[in-house]
mmCIF file of C-alpha atoms in Angstrom:
data_model
loop_
_atom_site.group_PDB
_atom_site.id
_atom_site.type_symbol
_atom_site.label_atom_id
_atom_site.label_comp_id
_atom_site.label_asym_id
_atom_site.label_seq_id
_atom_site.Cartn_x
_atom_site.Cartn_y
_atom_site.Cartn_z
ATOM 1 C CA MET A 18 8.582 -7.677 9.605
ATOM 2 C CA SER A 19 8.023 -7.705 13.301
ATOM 3 C CA SER A 20 8.967 -5.067 16.034
ATOM 4 C CA ILE A 21 12.069 -7.044 17.017
ATOM 5 C CA ASP A 22 12.742 -7.986 13.624
ATOM 6 C CA TRP A 23 13.417 -4.194 12.587
ATOM 7 C CA PHE A 24 15.183 -3.308 15.785
ATOM 8 C CA SER A 25 17.481 -6.209 14.795
ATOM 9 C CA LEU A 26 17.544 -4.466 11.240
ATOM 10 C CA VAL A 27 18.972 -1.403 12.850
ATOM 11 C CA VAL A 28 21.705 -3.478 15.541
ATOM 12 C CA PHE A 29 22.612 -5.157 12.084
ATOM 13 C CA VAL A 30 23.036 -2.030 10.009
ATOM 14 C CA LEU A 31 24.478 0.067 12.831
ATOM 15 C CA ALA A 32 27.045 -2.740 14.128
ATOM 16 C CA LEU A 33 28.193 -3.503 10.322
ATOM 17 C CA SER A 34 28.725 0.103 9.395
ATOM 18 C CA ALA A 35 30.754 0.556 12.248
ATOM 19 C CA MET A 36 33.126 -2.228 11.670
ATOM 20 C CA VAL A 37 33.662 -1.178 8.077
ATOM 21 C CA PHE A 38 33.882 2.619 9.307
ATOM 22 C CA LEU A 39 36.604 1.361 11.849
ATOM 23 C CA HIS A 40 38.374 -0.706 9.357
ATOM 24 C CA GLU A 41 38.849 2.328 6.826
ATOM 25 C CA PHE A 42 39.633 4.965 9.567
ATOM 26 C CA GLY A 43 42.562 2.661 10.559
ATOM 27 C CA HIS A 44 43.597 3.013 7.012
ATOM 28 C CA PHE A 45 43.294 6.733 7.136
ATOM 29 C CA ILE A 46 44.902 7.273 10.405
ATOM 30 C CA ALA A 47 48.278 5.019 9.252
ATOM 31 C CA ALA A 48 47.893 7.218 5.837
ATOM 32 C CA ARG A 49 48.191 10.406 7.563
ATOM 33 C CA LEU A 50 50.544 9.244 10.138
ATOM 34 C CA PHE A 51 53.363 8.450 7.408
ATOM 35 C CA GLY A 52 52.702 11.513 5.292
ATOM 36 C CA ILE A 53 50.608 9.713 2.589
ATOM 37 C CA GLU A 54 47.588 11.963 1.104
ATOM 38 C CA VAL A 55 44.173 10.944 1.285
ATOM 39 C CA GLU A 56 41.757 12.566 -1.336
ATOM 40 C CA GLU A 57 38.268 11.358 0.050
ATOM 41 C CA PHE A 58 36.925 9.670 3.473
ATOM 42 C CA GLY A 59 33.441 8.695 2.293
ATOM 43 C CA PHE A 60 30.740 7.909 4.809
ATOM 44 C CA GLY A 61 28.998 4.844 3.131
ATOM 45 C CA LEU A 62 30.183 2.508 0.472
ATOM 46 C CA PRO A 63 31.289 4.127 -2.539
ATOM 47 C CA SER A 64 28.187 4.913 -5.073
ATOM 48 C CA TYR A 65 26.301 8.152 -5.523
ATOM 49 C CA ARG A 66 27.814 11.130 -3.583
ATOM 50 C CA ILE A 67 25.239 13.151 -1.726
ATOM 51 C CA ALA A 68 27.107 16.115 -0.272
ATOM 52 C CA THR A 69 30.804 16.703 0.729
ATOM 53 C CA LEU A 70 30.531 17.464 4.150
ATOM 54 C CA PHE A 71 33.766 19.192 4.932
ATOM 55 C CA LYS A 72 37.353 19.320 3.773
ATOM 56 C CA TRP A 73 40.678 18.737 6.181
ATOM 57 C CA LYS A 74 44.281 18.910 5.365
ATOM 58 C CA GLY A 75 43.549 17.975 1.691
ATOM 59 C CA THR A 76 40.734 15.364 2.439
ATOM 60 C CA GLU A 77 37.316 15.474 1.488
ATOM 61 C CA PHE A 78 35.098 14.106 3.868
ATOM 62 C CA THR A 79 31.833 13.013 1.983
ATOM 63 C CA LEU A 80 28.619 11.298 2.251
ATOM 64 C CA HIS A 81 27.404 8.386 0.024
ATOM 65 C CA ALA A 82 23.918 6.964 -1.060
ATOM 66 C CA LEU A 83 24.503 3.711 0.319
ATOM 67 C CA PRO A 84 24.765 4.464 4.274
ATOM 68 C CA LEU A 85 26.938 1.102 5.229
ATOM 69 C CA GLY A 86 30.508 1.618 6.516
ATOM 70 C CA GLY A 87 33.033 3.953 4.550
ATOM 71 C CA PHE A 88 35.723 3.826 2.267
ATOM 72 C CA VAL A 89 39.344 5.590 1.881
ATOM 73 C CA ARG A 90 40.854 6.888 -1.400
ATOM 74 C CA PRO A 91 44.585 7.235 -0.994
ATOM 75 C CA LYS A 92 46.320 9.653 -3.440
ATOM 76 C CA GLY A 93 48.036 7.364 -6.100
ATOM 77 C CA GLU A 94 46.624 4.231 -4.461
ATOM 78 C CA ASN A 95 47.713 2.132 -7.439
ATOM 79 C CA ASP A 96 50.155 4.288 -9.179
ATOM 80 C CA PRO A 97 53.719 4.638 -8.097
ATOM 81 C CA ASN A 98 54.369 7.626 -10.126
ATOM 82 C CA VAL A 99 51.981 9.858 -8.159
ATOM 83 C CA PRO A 100 54.050 11.951 -5.509
ATOM 84 C CA GLY A 101 52.800 11.389 -2.313
ATOM 85 C CA GLY A 102 50.775 8.749 -3.140
ATOM 86 C CA LEU A 103 50.179 5.020 -1.573
ATOM 87 C CA ALA A 104 51.717 3.544 -4.261
ATOM 88 C CA ALA A 105 54.837 5.922 -4.098
ATOM 89 C CA ALA A 106 55.567 5.159 -0.692
ATOM 90 C CA SER A 107 58.106 2.990 1.175
ATOM 91 C CA PRO A 108 57.039 -0.545 1.105
ATOM 92 C CA TRP A 109 57.178 -0.365 4.940
ATOM 93 C CA LYS A 110 54.614 2.307 4.763
ATOM 94 C CA ARG A 111 52.606 0.302 2.473
ATOM 95 C CA LEU A 112 52.559 -2.587 4.678
ATOM 96 C CA ALA A 113 51.813 -0.370 7.926
ATOM 97 C CA VAL A 114 48.783 1.279 6.434
ATOM 98 C CA LEU A 115 47.489 -2.157 4.757
ATOM 99 C CA PHE A 116 47.765 -3.749 8.470
ATOM 100 C CA ALA A 117 46.212 -0.659 10.034
ATOM 101 C CA GLY A 118 42.618 -1.645 8.964
ATOM 102 C CA PRO A 119 42.511 -5.015 9.861
ATOM 103 C CA LEU A 120 44.215 -4.101 13.502
ATOM 104 C CA MET A 121 41.257 -1.615 14.225
ATOM 105 C CA ASN A 122 39.041 -4.461 13.758
ATOM 106 C CA LEU A 123 41.206 -6.725 15.986
ATOM 107 C CA LEU A 124 41.482 -3.778 18.832
ATOM 108 C CA THR A 125 37.528 -3.274 18.646
ATOM 109 C CA ALA A 126 37.055 -6.950 19.220
ATOM 110 C CA VAL A 127 39.620 -6.761 22.218
ATOM 111 C CA VAL A 128 37.194 -3.731 23.596
ATOM 112 C CA VAL A 129 33.969 -5.845 22.858
ATOM 113 C CA PHE A 130 35.171 -8.793 24.551
ATOM 114 C CA GLY A 131 36.725 -6.972 27.554
ATOM 115 C CA LEU A 132 33.220 -5.159 27.806
ATOM 116 C CA ILE A 133 31.751 -8.498 27.750
ATOM 117 C CA THR A 134 33.943 -9.557 30.601
ATOM 118 C CA ALA A 135 33.182 -6.232 32.628
ATOM 119 C CA LEU A 136 29.240 -7.006 32.355
ATOM 120 C CA GLN A 137 29.380 -10.749 32.992
ATOM 121 C CA GLY A 138 32.276 -11.109 35.684
ATOM 122 C CA ILE A 139 34.467 -13.576 36.535
ATOM 123 C CA PRO A 140 33.458 -17.256 37.336
ATOM 124 C CA THR A 141 34.133 -18.579 40.891
ATOM 125 C CA LEU A 142 33.600 -21.714 42.330
ATOM 126 C CA GLY A 143 30.042 -22.352 44.175
ATOM 127 C CA PRO A 144 26.235 -23.161 43.227
ATOM 128 C CA ILE A 145 25.764 -23.728 39.431
ATOM 129 C CA HIS A 146 23.398 -21.137 38.305
ATOM 130 C CA ILE A 147 20.052 -22.104 35.681
ATOM 131 C CA ASP A 148 20.081 -19.624 33.198
ATOM 132 C CA ASP A 149 17.490 -21.040 31.146
ATOM 133 C CA VAL A 150 14.825 -24.130 30.852
ATOM 134 C CA SER A 151 13.841 -25.078 27.626
ATOM 135 C CA ALA A 152 9.925 -25.578 27.164
ATOM 136 C CA ASN A 153 9.007 -29.386 27.232
ATOM 137 C CA SER A 154 12.421 -30.494 28.492
ATOM 138 C CA PRO A 155 12.638 -32.877 31.011
ATOM 139 C CA ALA A 156 14.063 -30.245 33.338
ATOM 140 C CA GLN A 157 10.931 -28.196 32.718
ATOM 141 C CA GLN A 158 8.698 -31.062 33.383
ATOM 142 C CA ALA A 159 10.337 -31.942 36.514
ATOM 143 C CA GLY A 160 9.964 -28.280 37.842
ATOM 144 C CA LEU A 161 13.376 -26.662 37.436
ATOM 145 C CA GLN A 162 13.394 -22.697 36.704
ATOM 146 C CA ALA A 163 15.389 -20.039 35.637
ATOM 147 C CA ASN A 164 17.610 -18.799 38.489
ATOM 148 C CA ASP A 165 17.495 -22.100 40.498
ATOM 149 C CA LEU A 166 20.852 -22.949 42.072
ATOM 150 C CA ILE A 167 22.007 -26.281 41.922
ATOM 151 C CA VAL A 168 23.816 -27.302 44.643
ATOM 152 C CA ALA A 169 24.516 -31.025 44.402
ATOM 153 C CA VAL A 170 23.683 -33.995 42.187
ATOM 154 C CA ASN A 171 23.054 -37.387 43.360
ATOM 155 C CA GLY A 172 24.166 -36.339 46.838
ATOM 156 C CA GLN A 173 27.414 -34.998 45.235
ATOM 157 C CA ASN A 174 28.305 -31.289 45.692
ATOM 158 C CA VAL A 175 29.101 -29.220 42.577
ATOM 159 C CA ASP A 176 31.041 -25.927 41.947
ATOM 160 C CA ARG A 177 31.754 -26.360 38.276
ATOM 161 C CA THR A 178 29.604 -26.333 35.263
ATOM 162 C CA SER A 179 31.612 -29.022 34.106
ATOM 163 C CA THR A 180 30.745 -31.375 37.044
ATOM 164 C CA VAL A 181 27.033 -30.951 36.636
ATOM 165 C CA SER A 182 27.173 -31.889 33.077
ATOM 166 C CA SER A 183 29.620 -34.727 33.726
ATOM 167 C CA LEU A 184 27.056 -36.316 36.436
ATOM 168 C CA ILE A 185 24.071 -35.538 33.889
ATOM 169 C CA TYR A 186 25.584 -37.481 31.126
ATOM 170 C CA ALA A 187 27.057 -40.187 33.205
ATOM 171 C CA ASN A 188 23.076 -40.952 34.297
ATOM 172 C CA LEU A 189 21.258 -40.924 30.976
ATOM 173 C CA ASP A 190 17.570 -42.304 30.867
ATOM 174 C CA LYS A 191 18.178 -42.609 35.089
ATOM 175 C CA PRO A 192 16.533 -40.341 37.430
ATOM 176 C CA VAL A 193 18.908 -37.873 38.848
ATOM 177 C CA GLN A 194 18.258 -36.257 42.303
ATOM 178 C CA LEU A 195 19.579 -32.338 42.136
ATOM 179 C CA LEU A 196 19.608 -30.420 45.406
ATOM 180 C CA ILE A 197 18.337 -26.915 44.215
ATOM 181 C CA GLU A 198 18.325 -23.558 46.134
ATOM 182 C CA ARG A 199 15.434 -21.563 45.242
ATOM 183 C CA ASP A 200 14.615 -18.081 46.846
ATOM 184 C CA GLY A 201 16.925 -18.915 49.577
ATOM 185 C CA LYS A 202 15.199 -22.087 50.690
ATOM 186 C CA GLN A 203 16.671 -25.811 49.383
ATOM 187 C CA MET A 204 14.603 -28.722 47.704
ATOM 188 C CA THR A 205 15.236 -32.029 45.857
ATOM 189 C CA ILE A 206 14.011 -32.240 42.685
ATOM 190 C CA THR A 207 14.233 -35.468 40.420
ATOM 191 C CA ALA A 208 14.616 -35.042 36.833
ATOM 192 C CA THR A 209 15.611 -37.898 34.145
ATOM 193 C CA PRO A 210 18.191 -36.834 31.457
ATOM 194 C CA LEU A 211 17.002 -38.397 28.080
ATOM 195 C CA SER A 212 19.762 -39.875 25.361
ATOM 196 C CA SER A 213 16.993 -39.321 22.844
ATOM 197 C CA ARG A 214 17.348 -35.498 22.776
ATOM 198 C CA GLN A 215 19.288 -33.891 20.239
ATOM 199 C CA PRO A 216 23.008 -32.633 21.227
ATOM 200 C CA ASN A 217 21.848 -29.020 20.870
ATOM 201 C CA GLN A 218 18.971 -29.307 23.139
ATOM 202 C CA GLY A 219 21.233 -30.535 25.777
ATOM 203 C CA ALA A 220 20.130 -34.066 27.724
ATOM 204 C CA LEU A 221 18.058 -32.444 30.680
ATOM 205 C CA GLY A 222 17.360 -29.060 28.712
ATOM 206 C CA ILE A 223 19.158 -26.304 30.994
ATOM 207 C CA THR A 224 21.400 -24.056 30.256
ATOM 208 C CA MET A 225 23.910 -23.137 33.276
ATOM 209 C CA SER A 226 26.620 -20.777 34.205
ATOM 210 C CA PRO A 227 28.998 -20.268 37.458
ATOM 211 C CA PRO A 228 28.356 -17.830 40.551
ATOM 212 C CA THR A 229 30.745 -14.723 39.266
ATOM 213 C CA ARG A 230 32.279 -11.826 41.031
ATOM 214 C CA ALA A 231 33.049 -8.276 39.402
ATOM 215 C CA ALA A 232 36.413 -8.188 36.988
ATOM 216 C CA THR A 233 39.319 -6.130 37.633
ATOM 217 C CA ILE A 234 40.424 -3.499 35.065
ATOM 218 C CA GLY A 235 43.574 -5.966 34.415
ATOM 219 C CA GLU A 236 41.000 -9.132 34.002
ATOM 220 C CA VAL A 237 38.990 -6.916 31.590
ATOM 221 C CA LEU A 238 41.967 -6.044 29.097
ATOM 222 C CA SER A 239 43.549 -9.402 29.712
ATOM 223 C CA ASP A 240 40.492 -11.184 28.775
ATOM 224 C CA GLY A 241 39.578 -8.743 25.771
ATOM 225 C CA PHE A 242 43.130 -9.814 24.317
ATOM 226 C CA MET A 243 42.838 -13.555 25.220
ATOM 227 C CA ILE A 244 39.361 -14.354 23.561
ATOM 228 C CA THR A 245 40.330 -12.111 20.633
ATOM 229 C CA GLY A 246 43.508 -13.918 20.059
ATOM 230 C CA LEU A 247 41.671 -16.944 20.534
ATOM 231 C CA GLN A 248 39.156 -16.206 17.981
ATOM 232 C CA ALA A 249 41.652 -15.183 15.429
ATOM 233 C CA ALA A 250 43.594 -18.369 15.800
ATOM 234 C CA GLY A 251 40.454 -20.212 15.600
ATOM 235 C CA LEU A 252 39.917 -18.471 12.369
ATOM 236 C CA VAL A 253 43.213 -19.129 10.564
ATOM 237 C CA TYR A 254 43.240 -23.127 11.811
ATOM 238 C CA LEU A 255 39.722 -23.171 9.804
ATOM 239 C CA PRO A 256 41.185 -23.858 6.379
ATOM 240 C CA ILE A 257 43.679 -26.695 7.897
ATOM 241 C CA ALA A 258 40.883 -28.377 9.896
ATOM 242 C CA LEU A 259 38.876 -28.339 7.071
ATOM 243 C CA VAL A 260 41.351 -30.116 4.887
ATOM 244 C CA GLN A 261 42.404 -32.390 7.969
ATOM 245 C CA GLY A 262 38.733 -33.252 7.937
ATOM 246 C CA ALA A 263 38.539 -32.231 11.783
ATOM 247 C CA ILE A 264 35.598 -30.383 11.015
ATOM 248 C CA GLN A 265 32.938 -30.774 8.336
ATOM 249 C CA PRO A 266 32.072 -28.258 5.415
ATOM 250 C CA SER A 267 28.774 -27.495 6.828
ATOM 251 C CA GLU A 268 30.231 -26.363 10.246
ATOM 252 C CA ALA A 269 32.536 -23.801 8.447
ATOM 253 C CA ARG A 270 29.827 -22.647 5.811
ATOM 254 C CA VAL A 271 30.318 -18.622 5.315
ATOM 255 C CA VAL A 272 27.542 -16.825 5.044
ATOM 256 C CA GLY A 273 26.307 -13.474 3.160
ATOM 257 C CA LEU A 274 24.505 -10.441 4.327
ATOM 258 C CA LYS A 275 21.162 -12.253 5.357
ATOM 259 C CA GLY A 276 23.062 -14.913 6.914
ATOM 260 C CA ILE A 277 25.010 -12.515 9.263
ATOM 261 C CA PHE A 278 21.407 -10.651 9.769
ATOM 262 C CA ASP A 279 19.778 -13.808 10.839
ATOM 263 C CA ILE A 280 22.838 -14.419 13.271
ATOM 264 C CA VAL A 281 22.287 -10.783 14.906
ATOM 265 C CA ASN A 282 18.525 -11.205 15.096
ATOM 266 C CA ALA A 283 18.949 -14.490 16.865
ATOM 267 C CA ALA A 284 21.549 -12.877 18.963
ATOM 268 C CA VAL A 285 19.193 -9.887 19.767
ATOM 269 C CA GLN A 286 15.877 -11.748 20.033
ATOM 270 C CA LYS A 287 17.851 -14.009 23.041
ATOM 271 C CA ASP A 288 19.036 -10.562 24.627
ATOM 272 C CA VAL A 289 15.876 -9.012 24.824
ATOM 273 C CA GLN A 290 14.146 -12.169 25.922
ATOM 274 C CA THR A 291 16.607 -12.371 29.025
ATOM 275 C CA ARG A 292 15.598 -8.758 30.151
ATOM 276 C CA GLU A 293 12.118 -8.862 29.422
ATOM 277 C CA THR A 294 9.556 -7.728 32.346
ATOM 278 C CA GLU A 295 6.501 -8.686 32.888
ATOM 279 C CA PRO A 296 3.776 -7.585 35.295
ATOM 280 C CA THR A 297 2.979 -9.563 38.150
ATOM 281 C CA ALA A 298 -0.746 -10.982 38.707
ATOM 282 C CA SER A 299 -1.146 -9.580 42.013
ATOM 283 C CA SER A 300 0.633 -6.182 41.746
ATOM 284 C CA GLY A 301 0.970 -5.292 38.278
ATOM 285 C CA ALA A 302 4.647 -4.399 39.147
ATOM 286 C CA PRO A 303 7.305 -5.441 36.515
ATOM 287 C CA VAL A 304 9.508 -8.339 37.366
ATOM 288 C CA SER A 305 12.210 -9.997 35.419
ATOM 289 C CA SER A 306 11.887 -13.108 33.030
ATOM 290 C CA GLY A 307 14.049 -14.867 35.556
ATOM 291 C CA SER A 308 16.991 -15.751 33.172
ATOM 292 C CA ARG A 309 20.192 -14.250 33.723
ATOM 293 C CA PRO A 310 20.712 -11.296 31.045
ATOM 294 C CA THR A 311 22.958 -12.478 28.064
ATOM 295 C CA ASN A 312 25.047 -10.606 26.007
ATOM 296 C CA TRP A 313 25.078 -12.457 22.738
ATOM 297 C CA THR A 314 24.728 -9.360 20.553
ATOM 298 C CA LEU A 315 27.889 -8.082 21.880
ATOM 299 C CA SER A 316 29.406 -11.461 21.370
ATOM 300 C CA VAL A 317 28.364 -11.624 17.545
ATOM 301 C CA ILE A 318 29.503 -8.035 16.993
ATOM 302 C CA ALA A 319 33.008 -8.861 18.344
ATOM 303 C CA MET A 320 33.310 -12.086 16.584
ATOM 304 C CA LEU A 321 32.463 -10.174 13.463
ATOM 305 C CA SER A 322 35.109 -7.782 14.046
ATOM 306 C CA VAL A 323 37.683 -10.650 14.477
ATOM 307 C CA SER A 324 36.296 -11.978 11.204
ATOM 308 C CA LEU A 325 36.716 -8.866 9.437
ATOM 309 C CA GLY A 326 39.844 -8.269 10.403
ATOM 310 C CA VAL A 327 41.594 -11.893 10.138
ATOM 311 C CA ILE A 328 40.038 -12.478 6.525
ATOM 312 C CA ASN A 329 41.446 -9.312 5.125
ATOM 313 C CA LEU A 330 44.621 -10.543 6.363
ATOM 314 C CA PHE A 331 44.458 -13.788 4.514
ATOM 315 C CA PRO A 332 46.757 -13.716 1.188
ATOM 316 C CA ILE A 333 44.109 -13.302 -1.207
ATOM 317 C CA PRO A 334 44.282 -10.657 -3.684
ATOM 318 C CA ALA A 335 42.025 -7.569 -3.620
ATOM 319 C CA LEU A 336 42.270 -7.935 0.106
ATOM 320 C CA ASP A 337 44.447 -6.214 2.420
ATOM 321 C CA GLY A 338 46.307 -9.244 2.885
ATOM 322 C CA GLY A 339 46.986 -10.036 -1.075
ATOM 323 C CA ARG A 340 48.147 -6.362 -1.184
ATOM 324 C CA ILE A 341 50.473 -7.229 1.889
ATOM 325 C CA LEU A 342 51.773 -10.290 -0.209
ATOM 326 C CA PHE A 343 52.644 -7.700 -3.110
ATOM 327 C CA THR A 344 55.143 -5.876 -0.977
ATOM 328 C CA LEU A 345 56.960 -8.508 0.406
ATOM 329 C CA PRO A 346 59.572 -9.372 -2.662
ATOM 330 C CA GLU A 347 60.186 -5.223 -2.209
ATOM 331 C CA ILE A 348 61.087 -5.641 1.243
ATOM 332 C CA LEU A 349 62.682 -9.133 1.270
ATOM 333 C CA PHE A 350 64.867 -8.970 -2.256
ATOM 334 C CA HIS A 351 64.045 -4.906 -3.034
ATOM 335 C CA ARG A 352 62.628 -5.956 -6.270
ATOM 336 C CA ARG A 353 59.212 -4.727 -6.815
ATOM 337 C CA VAL A 354 56.444 -6.736 -8.614
ATOM 338 C CA PRO A 355 55.650 -4.510 -11.751
ATOM 339 C CA PRO A 356 52.630 -2.127 -10.412
ATOM 340 C CA GLU A 357 50.607 -3.144 -13.782
ATOM 341 C CA VAL A 358 50.916 -6.974 -12.804
ATOM 342 C CA GLU A 359 49.722 -6.174 -9.396
ATOM 343 C CA ASN A 360 46.971 -4.026 -10.583
ATOM 344 C CA MET A 361 45.770 -6.837 -13.007
ATOM 345 C CA VAL A 362 45.976 -9.402 -10.571
ATOM 346 C CA ASN A 363 44.005 -7.207 -7.926
ATOM 347 C CA GLY A 364 41.159 -6.353 -10.671
ATOM 348 C CA VAL A 365 40.794 -10.080 -11.651
ATOM 349 C CA ALA A 366 40.310 -11.241 -7.745
ATOM 350 C CA MET A 367 37.991 -8.359 -7.305
ATOM 351 C CA LEU A 368 35.971 -9.658 -9.700
ATOM 352 C CA LEU A 369 36.242 -13.322 -8.538
ATOM 353 C CA LEU A 370 35.767 -12.338 -5.151
ATOM 354 C CA ILE A 371 32.068 -10.291 -6.210
ATOM 355 C CA ALA A 372 31.083 -13.122 -7.830
ATOM 356 C CA PHE A 373 32.014 -15.562 -4.792
ATOM 357 C CA MET A 374 29.826 -13.135 -2.416
ATOM 358 C CA ILE A 375 26.869 -13.133 -5.049
ATOM 359 C CA TYR A 376 27.061 -16.934 -4.751
ATOM 360 C CA ILE A 377 27.080 -16.818 -1.176
ATOM 361 C CA ASN A 378 24.347 -14.186 -0.694
ATOM 362 C CA ALA A 379 22.034 -16.314 -3.164
ATOM 363 C CA MET A 380 22.905 -19.591 -1.064
ATOM 364 C CA ASP A 381 21.902 -17.271 2.366
ATOM 365 C CA PHE A 382 18.301 -17.602 0.608
ATOM 366 C CA ILE A 383 18.138 -20.614 -1.281
ATOM 367 C CA ASN A 384 19.746 -22.843 1.496
ATOM 368 C CA PRO A 385 19.642 -20.655 4.717
ATOM 369 C CA ALA A 386 21.900 -21.888 7.422
ATOM 370 C CA PRO A 387 20.646 -22.053 10.948
ATOM 371 C CA PRO A 388 22.026 -19.382 13.261
ATOM 372 C CA PRO A 389 24.297 -20.719 15.953
ATOM 373 C CA ILE A 390 22.558 -19.278 18.851
ATOM 374 C CA PRO A 391 20.474 -20.942 21.396
#
């Protein structure tokens, strides 16, 4: 495993651990807020207990052998006969505790997406920035370079990436004249976008971004909430889109730990590549690689946070959403599902969920999915 792979592995473990930990921390905070006792807050997955770190208001904070995330063990989690426990609490309190974990993940995504907006700025109108030029592409062969600014295409001034794309794809297999600004000087470069190139390669082989300005605090917050909302809505719509045939099953494939690591690894490599510096031949002073720094790793972390939050709210027994489903009859009809029935259903569902996860993780090795990062 190369050094970048090891770095990606550290990022992967830290990011996944933080997401699981924050999820469980949400459950813990809500439980304490509503007076529900918590017997243990574990650092790491439930496994061999290495040590009890400290005790606070009846809660043992423990360290476990598998250092990935954490877990919360409320008092009387599945037994309503235990006073002061979770199962003995009112349905509204149980509902709040169950919602708190996914909510914490969604709030994490809001913060990370907002941070990305703060780092990248707000798009404005103006010459289009070329972020990257693919190797052996028509753009590279024509002499286009990262950090070039596209001022006009075939004599038409452009100030939106969509306009550049439309003009390029309207002239497939025809020479296109690009008015370029490089180092303050303008020049015309002729390139031929090819219809024979794959869709993920682009007809010309460039990635673009508009000029940007600094984002205000209000824009950072609004973007964080808006992008998180759109991502969450997309996940909720995903099963419907599959049934309707709007997307192919291969486009909605579930991946396991290796699949997630592959995505994180691709994102980290892309981010490192756009931040690399190399010495010049003349002076030896470091210069940037030319590409505008990307934030794929933060984007992946935010999207994984949304996924963890939303999927846990799906009405599947053993997940938070399934447990929420069992509280609804008590809220709506004042009749509680017998605890033994709820525990049996959740137990069977957990076994099926474990079997499904084993299958998904095995498929990551048997038939790995390509990570969706350029």
